[in-house]
Short mmCIF file of C-alpha atoms and ligand atoms in Angstrom, two decimals:
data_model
loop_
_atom_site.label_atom_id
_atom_site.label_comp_id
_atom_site.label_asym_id
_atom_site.label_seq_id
_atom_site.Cartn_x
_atom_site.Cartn_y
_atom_site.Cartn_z
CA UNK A 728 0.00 0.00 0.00
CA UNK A 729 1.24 3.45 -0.74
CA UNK A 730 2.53 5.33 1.93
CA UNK A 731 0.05 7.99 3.34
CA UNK A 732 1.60 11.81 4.17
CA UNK A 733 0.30 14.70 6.26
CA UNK A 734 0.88 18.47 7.48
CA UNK A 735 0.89 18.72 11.11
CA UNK A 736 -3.27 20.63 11.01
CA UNK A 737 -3.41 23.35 14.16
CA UNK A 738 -7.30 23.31 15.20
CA UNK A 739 -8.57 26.64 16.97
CA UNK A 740 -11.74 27.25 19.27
CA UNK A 741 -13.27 29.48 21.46
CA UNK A 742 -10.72 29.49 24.14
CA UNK A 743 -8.37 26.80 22.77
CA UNK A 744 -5.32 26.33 20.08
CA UNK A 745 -4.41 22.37 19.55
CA UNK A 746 -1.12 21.88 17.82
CA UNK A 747 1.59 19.18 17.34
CA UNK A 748 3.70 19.07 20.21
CA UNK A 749 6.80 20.66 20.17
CA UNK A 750 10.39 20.12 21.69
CA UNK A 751 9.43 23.03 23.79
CA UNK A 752 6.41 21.01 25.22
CA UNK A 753 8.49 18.18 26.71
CA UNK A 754 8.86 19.52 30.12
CA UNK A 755 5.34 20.05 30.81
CA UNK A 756 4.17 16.98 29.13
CA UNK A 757 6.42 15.10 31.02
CA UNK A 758 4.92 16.84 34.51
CA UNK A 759 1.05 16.57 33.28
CA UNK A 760 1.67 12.71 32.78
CA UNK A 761 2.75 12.46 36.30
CA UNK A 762 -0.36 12.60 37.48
CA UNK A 763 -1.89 8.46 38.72
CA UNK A 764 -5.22 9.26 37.01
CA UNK A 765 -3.47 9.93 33.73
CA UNK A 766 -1.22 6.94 34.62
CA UNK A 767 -4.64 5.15 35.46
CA UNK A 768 -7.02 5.45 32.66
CA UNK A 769 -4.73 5.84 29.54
CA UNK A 770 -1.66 3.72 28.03
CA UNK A 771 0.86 6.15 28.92
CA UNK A 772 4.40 4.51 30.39
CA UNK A 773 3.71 4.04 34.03
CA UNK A 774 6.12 5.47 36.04
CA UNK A 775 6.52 8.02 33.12
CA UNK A 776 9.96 9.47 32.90
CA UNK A 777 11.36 12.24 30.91
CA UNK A 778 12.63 10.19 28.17
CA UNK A 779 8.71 9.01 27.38
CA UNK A 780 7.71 12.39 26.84
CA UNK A 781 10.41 13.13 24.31
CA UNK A 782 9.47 10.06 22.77
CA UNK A 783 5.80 10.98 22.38
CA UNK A 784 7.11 14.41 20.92
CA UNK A 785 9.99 13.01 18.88
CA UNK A 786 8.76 9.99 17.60
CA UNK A 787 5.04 9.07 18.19
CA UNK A 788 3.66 12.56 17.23
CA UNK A 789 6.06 13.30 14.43
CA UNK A 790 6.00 9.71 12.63
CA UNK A 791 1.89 9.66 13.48
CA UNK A 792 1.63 12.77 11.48
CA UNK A 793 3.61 11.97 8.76
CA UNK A 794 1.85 8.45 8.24
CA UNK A 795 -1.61 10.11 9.16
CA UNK A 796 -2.47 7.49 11.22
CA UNK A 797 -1.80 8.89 14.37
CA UNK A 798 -2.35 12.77 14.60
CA UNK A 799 -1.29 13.97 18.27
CA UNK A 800 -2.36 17.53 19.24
CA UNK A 801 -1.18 19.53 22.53
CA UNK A 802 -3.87 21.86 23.65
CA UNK A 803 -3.24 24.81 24.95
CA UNK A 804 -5.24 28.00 26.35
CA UNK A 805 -5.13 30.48 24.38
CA UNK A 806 -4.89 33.23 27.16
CA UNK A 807 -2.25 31.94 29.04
CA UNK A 808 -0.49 29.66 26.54
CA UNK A 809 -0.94 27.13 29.19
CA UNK A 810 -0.55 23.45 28.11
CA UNK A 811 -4.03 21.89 29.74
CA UNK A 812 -4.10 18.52 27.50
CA UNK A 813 -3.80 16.12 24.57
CA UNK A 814 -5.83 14.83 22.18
CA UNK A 815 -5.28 12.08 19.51
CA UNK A 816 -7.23 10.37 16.79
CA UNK A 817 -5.49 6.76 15.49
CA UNK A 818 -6.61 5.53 12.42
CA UNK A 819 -8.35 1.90 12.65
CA UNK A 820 -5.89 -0.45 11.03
CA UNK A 821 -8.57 -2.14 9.61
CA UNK A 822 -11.22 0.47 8.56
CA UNK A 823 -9.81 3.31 6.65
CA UNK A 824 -12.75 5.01 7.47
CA UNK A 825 -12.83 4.48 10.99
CA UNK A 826 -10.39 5.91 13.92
CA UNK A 827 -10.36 6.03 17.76
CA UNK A 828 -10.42 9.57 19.51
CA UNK A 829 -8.27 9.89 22.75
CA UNK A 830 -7.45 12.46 25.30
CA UNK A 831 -6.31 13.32 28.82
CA UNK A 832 -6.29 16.78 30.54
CA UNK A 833 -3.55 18.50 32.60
CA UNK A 834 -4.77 18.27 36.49
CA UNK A 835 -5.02 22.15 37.17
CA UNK A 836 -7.23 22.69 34.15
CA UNK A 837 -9.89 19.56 34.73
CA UNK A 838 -13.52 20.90 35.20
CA UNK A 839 -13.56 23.55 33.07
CA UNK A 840 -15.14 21.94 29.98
CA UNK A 841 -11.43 22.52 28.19
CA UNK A 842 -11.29 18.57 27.04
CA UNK A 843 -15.18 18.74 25.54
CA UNK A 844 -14.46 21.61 23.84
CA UNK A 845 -11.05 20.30 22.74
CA UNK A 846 -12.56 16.64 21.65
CA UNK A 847 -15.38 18.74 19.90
CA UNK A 848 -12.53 19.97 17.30
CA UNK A 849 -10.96 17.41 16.85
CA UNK A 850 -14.17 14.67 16.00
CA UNK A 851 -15.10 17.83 13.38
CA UNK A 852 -11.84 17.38 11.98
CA UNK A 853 -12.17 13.75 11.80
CA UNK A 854 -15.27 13.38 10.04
CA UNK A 855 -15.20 16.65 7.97
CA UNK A 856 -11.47 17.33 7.17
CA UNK A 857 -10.36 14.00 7.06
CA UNK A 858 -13.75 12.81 5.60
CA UNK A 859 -13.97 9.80 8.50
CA UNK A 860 -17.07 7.74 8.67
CA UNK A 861 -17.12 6.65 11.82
CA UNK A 862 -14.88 7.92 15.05
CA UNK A 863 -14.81 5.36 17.90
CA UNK A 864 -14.02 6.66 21.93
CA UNK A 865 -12.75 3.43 24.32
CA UNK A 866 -12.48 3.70 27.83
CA UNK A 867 -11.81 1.67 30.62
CA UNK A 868 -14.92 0.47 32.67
CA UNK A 869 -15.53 2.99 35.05
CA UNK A 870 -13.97 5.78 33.60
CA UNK A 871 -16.41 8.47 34.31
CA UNK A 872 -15.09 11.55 33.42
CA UNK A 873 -14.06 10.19 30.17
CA UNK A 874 -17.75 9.00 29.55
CA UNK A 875 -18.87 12.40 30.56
CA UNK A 876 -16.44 14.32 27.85
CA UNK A 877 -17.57 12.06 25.34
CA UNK A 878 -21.24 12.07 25.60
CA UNK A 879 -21.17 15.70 25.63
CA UNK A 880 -19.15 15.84 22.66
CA UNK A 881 -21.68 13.73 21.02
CA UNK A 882 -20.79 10.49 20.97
CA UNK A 883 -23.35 7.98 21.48
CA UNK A 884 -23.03 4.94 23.66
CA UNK A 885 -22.53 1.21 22.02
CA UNK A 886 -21.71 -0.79 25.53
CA UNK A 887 -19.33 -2.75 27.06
CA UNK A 888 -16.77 -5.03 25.52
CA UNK A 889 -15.03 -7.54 27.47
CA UNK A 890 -11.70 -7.98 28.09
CA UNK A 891 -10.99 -6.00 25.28
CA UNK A 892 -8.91 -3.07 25.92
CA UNK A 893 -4.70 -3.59 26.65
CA UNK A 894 -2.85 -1.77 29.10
CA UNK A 895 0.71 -2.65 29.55
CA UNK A 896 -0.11 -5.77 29.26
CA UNK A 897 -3.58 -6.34 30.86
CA UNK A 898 -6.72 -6.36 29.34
CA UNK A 899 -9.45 -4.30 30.50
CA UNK A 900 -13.26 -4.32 29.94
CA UNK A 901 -13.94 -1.19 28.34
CA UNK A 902 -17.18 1.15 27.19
CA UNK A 903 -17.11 1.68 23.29
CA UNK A 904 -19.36 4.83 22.01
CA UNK A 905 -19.54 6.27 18.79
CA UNK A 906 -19.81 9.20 16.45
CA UNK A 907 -21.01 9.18 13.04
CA UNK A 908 -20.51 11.62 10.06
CA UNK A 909 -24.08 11.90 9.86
CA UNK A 910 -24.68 12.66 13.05
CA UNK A 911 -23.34 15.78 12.51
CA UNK A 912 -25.65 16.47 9.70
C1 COA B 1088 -11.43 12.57 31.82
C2 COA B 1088 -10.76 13.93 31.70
C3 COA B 1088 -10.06 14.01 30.33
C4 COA B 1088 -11.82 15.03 31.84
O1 COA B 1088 -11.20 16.25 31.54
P1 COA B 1088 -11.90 17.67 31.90
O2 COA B 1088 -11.10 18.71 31.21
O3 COA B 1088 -12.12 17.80 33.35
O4 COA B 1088 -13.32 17.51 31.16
P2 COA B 1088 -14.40 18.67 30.96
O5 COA B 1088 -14.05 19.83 31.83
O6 COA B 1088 -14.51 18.91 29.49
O7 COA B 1088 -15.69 17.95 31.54
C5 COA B 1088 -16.77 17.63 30.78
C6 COA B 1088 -17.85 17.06 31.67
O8 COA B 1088 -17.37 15.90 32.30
C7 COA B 1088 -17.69 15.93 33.67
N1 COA B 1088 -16.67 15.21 34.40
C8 COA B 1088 -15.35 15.49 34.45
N2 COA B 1088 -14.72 14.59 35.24
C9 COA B 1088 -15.68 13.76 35.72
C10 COA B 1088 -15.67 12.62 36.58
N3 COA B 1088 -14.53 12.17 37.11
N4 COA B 1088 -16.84 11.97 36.82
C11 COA B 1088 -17.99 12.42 36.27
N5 COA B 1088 -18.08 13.49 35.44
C12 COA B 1088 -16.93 14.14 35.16
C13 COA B 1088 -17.65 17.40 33.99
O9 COA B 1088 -18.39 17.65 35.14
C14 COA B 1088 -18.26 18.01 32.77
O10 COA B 1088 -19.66 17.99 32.82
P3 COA B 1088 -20.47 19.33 33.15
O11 COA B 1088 -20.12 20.29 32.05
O12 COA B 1088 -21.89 18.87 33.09
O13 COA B 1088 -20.01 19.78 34.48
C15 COA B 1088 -9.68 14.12 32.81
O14 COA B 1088 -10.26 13.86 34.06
C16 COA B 1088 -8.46 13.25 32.66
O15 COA B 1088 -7.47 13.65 32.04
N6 COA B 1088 -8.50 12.01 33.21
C17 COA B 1088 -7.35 11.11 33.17
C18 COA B 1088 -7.03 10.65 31.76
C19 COA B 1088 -8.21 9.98 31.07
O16 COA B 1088 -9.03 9.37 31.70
N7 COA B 1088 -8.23 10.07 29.73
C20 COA B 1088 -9.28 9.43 28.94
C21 COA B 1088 -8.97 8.00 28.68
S1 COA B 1088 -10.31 7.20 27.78
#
C-alpha cells in the first residue's frame, strides 16, 4: 500500500489552540503525565519518565503525522499559553474510514469543559477534514469523566466489551461509544 503523508493541522476554538507538540512542550508533558489518574485510565508509560515524553514528541507525534495514522495535538489556552491537555485520533488499522479519539487533561485545568471543547474539534476534523465515517471513543470500565467528555461531545453509547482493551499488558473491559458523520448532519 502506498505510503500515506500529512501536514501537522493546528485546530482553533473558542478558548483553545491544539497543535503538534513541540520540543518546547516536553517539560510540561512530562509533569502533566505524572499525574496516577493519567497513569490510570490511559496507556501512557507508568512510572513516566522524561525520556517518554520526548518520545511521544519526537517519535510518536512526528511519525503519526507523517503516516496520518496517528495525529497527536497539545492543547493549549489560548490566554495563558498554558498546556491543559492532549488529544489524539489513530486511524483503525482495519477500517480506513474508521479511527479512535483519545485524550487526557492536565490536572489544574480539569472541570472547566477545556477537554469537551477540545474533543469537539478534533471529532469535526475527523469526520469533515479527514472525511472519517465513523470515530470510535474506548475507555476503561468505570472511567467516568471520560464517559462524561464524550457524551457531551456527542458520541453515542454502544456498551461494554469484554476484556478488550490492553494496558501494559492487561486487558481491561472497556465502554465503546460512537460518532457518526451523519450525526453531525
Ligand atoms: C477525563 C478527563 C479528560 C476530563 O477532563 P476535563 O477537562 O475535566 O473535562 P471537561 O471539563 O470537558 O468535563 C466535561 C464534563 O465531564 C464531567 N466530568 C469530568 N470529570 C468527571 C468525573 N470524574 N466523573 C464524572 N463526570 C466528570 C464534567 O463535570 C463536565 O460535565 P459538566 O459540564 O456537566 O459539568 C480528565 O479527568 C483526565 O485527564 N483524566 C485522566 C485521563 C483519562 O481518563 N483520559 C481518557 C482516557 S479514555
Amino acid at each position: 500500500m502506498e505510503e500515506q503523508h500529512s501536514e501537522p493541522v493546528t485546530l482553533t476554538t473558542e478558548r483553545l489552540v491544539l497543535r503538534a507538540p513541540r520540543e518546547s512542550d516536553i517539560d510540561a508533558v512530562f509533569a502533566a503525565c505524572q499525574d496516577p489518574e493519567i497513569q490510570r485510565w490511559t496507556i501512557v508509560p507508568s512510572p513516566y519518565r522524561r525520556e517518554d515524553a520526548e518520545f511521544f514528541v519526537r517519535d510518536l507525534a512526528i511519525e503519526g503525522w507523517r503516516t496520518g495514522a496517528n495525529r497527536i495535538w497539545c492543547v493549549f489556552e489560548r490566554e495563558s499559553g498554558a498546556l491543559v491537555g492532549s488529544q489524539g485520533l489513530v486511524l483503525r488499522d482495519n477500517d480506513p474510514g474508521c479511527a479512535e479519539i483519545g485524550w487526557w487533561a492536565v490536572k489544574e485545568f480539569r472541570g472547566r469543559g477545556y477537554t469537551t471543547e477540545a474533543a469537539r474539534a478534533v471529532s469535526h476534523y475527523g469526520l469533515r477534514e479527514l472525511g472519517l465515517r465513523r470515530l470510535e471513543w474506548v475507555a476503561y470500565v468505570g472511567n467516568g469523566g471520560s464517559r462524561a467528555v464524550a457524551e457531551k461531545s456527542g458520541y453515542r453509547m454502544e456498551g461494554t466489551l469484554r476484556s478488550f482493551a490492553e494496558q501494559r499488558g492487561v486487558f481491561h473491559d472497556a465502554w465503546l461509544g460512537s460518532l457518526l458523520a451523519s450525526d453531525l448532519d
